[in-house]
Steps between C-alpha positions, in 0.01 A plus 500: 500500500321805647194428283481145636549628855217749455273234355564273795446780754184611317379138493540487878294819526224353282509181706471707818199682356323170431580383852289788637175349373610156621558641849158662508320187378679284756420742781134518398471121490670458840823355361732714709788255458502549123442874531795525740725298267404713199552823696845380605574400140390845386738662748787277388442583132493871589840471666634286216396735220645793694834321536500410129431857388759648738763259365408599144539864614220608270125467526242504224229765488237226498652331804544829686128568447345157549719369784391760761137456394528123543667548839208714613252236383691232688466703820147635452336164420560350847439836670160537334413142596616555859286814513202310359553239774506773767865443595608846383285815506401666175705807595806279438407467134426871464825597673708265288323597180551872566868447580559278196324738261693795639840330480428331166393831348812671630730220385320481165580866436872440549714435192625163623190406698655631817688261723331328791627633831664274757206556738261417216684173446486422873128574490456251219687224683313560828166525318560181304611313813188622679279364222672161510437489875140624474398234250712228659301174481330396822563131425879518491571544873327499835226759525695703757802525267285605206319761711840633604600523131174674415546746789859569400384547140241753616765697693744488208227616264445815706874552531520479119230768483716727719802430280285572195393837636857585593627406154222709342617802700858413405397521133278805523672742738808558279273534195275754673804694625640502148168627363484775765857606420421521129194719571709757689 
């Protein structure tokens, strides 16, 4: 049963990885509606595979490695496109990339991958919501409503950056204190 559960969860991860290219192609060809739907679908599959693995109470090494990488792709694809379009500044990519590399390296050095912090999970939800709002299709509502969504998405994106920095400090400060204590 666990093997089947892992296969299904891993299949969702692979599906989510393929969605990333679909999102980018749709954004590039001005099909925001499809890009938005695929981004939402990617978020739903991320939640679903997390629920499945938690219920199984055991994750596979492959899933523990590939799932976070796929999650980062799902977030970075629209962020890179939004930066290319001039919606987000390039410092947003550099800040996120630095934070993700730092945290991923730290978590990768932990025996069990290191658990995601509560603030880190909040950051992910806020960041994902911001991306859905930032790429929200202009054709779905009145222009004023869509501009409101885009503005709210922009604010939430920067709030997610603050949460990301806070969660990075939350990860690193105890580790640095532990290292200092061991050097004494």
